[in-house]
Amino acid sequence: MSTKNLSNQEAYDKLKELAESIDYAMFETNLGARPSHVIPMSTKQCDQEGSLWFLSNKDSDHNSFIHKDKDVQLLYSKPTAMEYMSIYGQAFIYNDLETIKKLYTTSDDAWFNGPTDPNITAIKVVPQEAHYWDTKDGMITTLFKMGLGALTGNKQDLGESGDLDL
């Protein structure tokens, strides 16, 4: 796997591409505790600044932890495509209806009573550090290349990984 660190627009494009294609992130709060608090959350949007948006219940444990400590970790994983991303950043909770309406879709009806539900909040995660792994060829081709490399002793191009400097 080659290293390709990305910055500026390339970093933003890779972050957006992976966050949207993977969608669900393991959203980790309470980072200083053992165990930390980890839940799956669907990415609602990656905005023009590279911030990631989620919807959440205002009384949830993760909202409570964010109020105490804004540091969060997002872990994206799509093993079938062999795409991964880790983001460390700060989370901010928003209650304004305009933001919530912009992010809300009908699939959120499983959790909330519409975008005007008084218990809904938006969480904005501003990345401070990010790293990605992307094979570009998917799992089957990558496994084939790994096997070929093991048989021939020749190094195979298994994709790229690197830091995202946003």
XYZ file of C-alpha atoms in Angstrom:
166
model
C 0.000 0.000 0.000
C 1.447 3.329 -0.993
C 1.280 6.456 1.125
C -0.474 9.444 -0.377
C -1.079 12.312 2.019
C -3.721 14.699 0.732
C -4.325 18.361 1.475
C -6.731 21.160 0.618
C -9.337 20.235 -2.028
C -7.962 16.708 -2.547
C -8.252 15.995 1.192
C -11.784 17.398 1.300
C -12.808 15.356 -1.768
C -11.445 12.114 -0.240
C -13.122 12.810 3.121
C -16.459 13.514 1.421
C -16.133 10.507 -0.911
C -15.456 8.050 1.918
C -17.953 9.528 4.408
C -20.733 9.390 1.806
C -19.881 5.958 0.390
C -19.487 4.369 3.830
C -22.265 6.444 5.486
C -22.254 4.905 8.975
C -19.491 5.844 11.365
C -18.749 4.474 14.778
C -19.084 7.712 16.744
C -16.912 7.677 19.857
C -17.297 10.095 22.764
C -16.009 10.154 26.347
C -12.541 9.432 24.971
C -10.764 9.698 28.304
C -12.833 6.963 29.954
C -12.514 3.209 29.851
C -14.583 2.108 28.168
C -15.340 5.070 25.961
C -18.860 5.472 24.551
C -19.281 4.234 20.960
C -22.428 4.141 18.813
C -23.143 3.824 15.072
C -24.424 7.019 13.463
C -25.371 7.870 9.895
C -23.504 10.764 8.302
C -26.087 13.294 7.166
C -23.758 15.683 5.350
C -20.151 16.634 4.686
C -20.236 20.417 4.313
C -17.948 22.679 2.257
C -15.505 23.072 5.161
C -15.161 19.300 5.609
C -17.268 19.185 8.773
C -19.457 16.113 9.208
C -23.063 16.379 10.386
C -25.234 13.915 12.304
C -28.664 13.954 13.969
C -29.058 12.935 17.577
C -31.428 12.877 20.521
C -30.764 15.768 22.911
C -31.009 13.432 25.938
C -28.631 10.791 24.531
C -25.495 9.677 26.327
C -23.279 10.891 23.497
C -24.810 14.379 23.586
C -24.216 14.419 27.339
C -20.581 13.413 26.828
C -20.110 16.084 24.115
C -21.369 18.744 26.545
C -18.566 17.680 28.936
C -15.810 17.101 26.353
C -15.991 18.049 22.667
C -13.260 15.601 21.565
C -14.649 12.763 19.425
C -13.383 9.996 17.169
C -15.196 8.807 14.042
C -14.340 5.407 12.577
C -15.633 4.607 9.088
C -15.346 1.054 7.774
C -16.576 -0.592 4.581
C -14.813 -3.980 4.507
C -16.461 -5.122 1.259
C -14.798 -2.221 -0.572
C -11.786 -2.212 1.766
C -12.296 1.503 2.489
C -11.574 2.925 5.921
C -11.218 6.324 7.544
C -10.432 7.542 11.050
C -11.233 11.111 12.092
C -10.394 12.854 15.336
C -12.126 16.172 15.919
C -14.368 18.354 17.995
C -18.156 18.051 18.151
C -20.662 20.865 18.540
C -24.386 20.497 19.208
C -26.931 22.623 17.329
C -30.614 23.025 18.128
C -31.718 25.414 15.376
C -34.615 24.229 13.261
C -33.151 25.441 9.949
C -30.060 23.229 10.324
C -32.110 20.237 11.449
C -34.567 20.596 8.542
C -31.657 20.740 6.094
C -30.266 17.432 7.431
C -33.513 15.568 8.100
C -34.779 12.815 5.753
C -37.726 10.446 5.977
C -35.430 7.660 7.210
C -34.986 9.714 10.385
C -38.667 9.108 11.176
C -37.527 5.834 12.772
C -35.879 7.903 15.523
C -37.757 11.193 15.635
C -41.258 12.613 15.175
C -40.305 14.792 12.231
C -37.797 17.643 12.018
C -39.720 19.712 14.575
C -39.378 17.009 17.249
C -38.228 18.898 20.382
C -35.741 16.103 21.187
C -33.733 16.336 17.962
C -30.320 17.992 17.734
C -27.673 18.241 15.044
C -24.044 17.401 15.778
C -21.279 19.013 13.751
C -17.866 17.323 13.884
C -14.962 19.529 12.828
C -12.049 17.247 11.893
C -8.645 18.023 13.371
C -6.854 14.893 12.170
C -7.913 12.314 9.609
C -6.367 9.226 8.029
C -7.701 6.989 5.259
C -7.064 3.579 3.716
C -8.493 2.922 0.252
C -7.704 -0.065 -1.953
C -9.677 1.426 -4.869
C -10.234 -2.107 -6.264
C -12.522 -3.648 -3.648
C -12.055 -6.705 -1.512
C -11.936 -9.504 -4.149
C -9.357 -7.828 -6.372
C -7.269 -6.783 -3.379
C -7.305 -10.322 -1.945
C -6.316 -11.653 -5.376
C -3.414 -9.171 -5.550
C -2.316 -10.166 -2.043
C -2.342 -13.843 -3.046
C -0.471 -13.093 -6.266
C 2.124 -11.171 -4.297
C 2.525 -14.066 -1.863
C 2.979 -16.550 -4.743
C 5.349 -14.479 -6.866
C 7.163 -12.545 -4.170
C 6.437 -9.357 -6.119
C 4.955 -6.416 -4.283
C 1.465 -5.552 -5.499
C -0.235 -2.159 -5.642
C -2.892 -2.613 -2.970
C -4.094 0.973 -2.942
C -3.196 3.972 -0.864
C -3.404 5.374 2.608
C -2.478 8.696 4.075
C -3.314 11.689 6.179
C -6.008 14.152 5.197
C -4.845 17.696 5.905
C -8.070 19.709 5.837
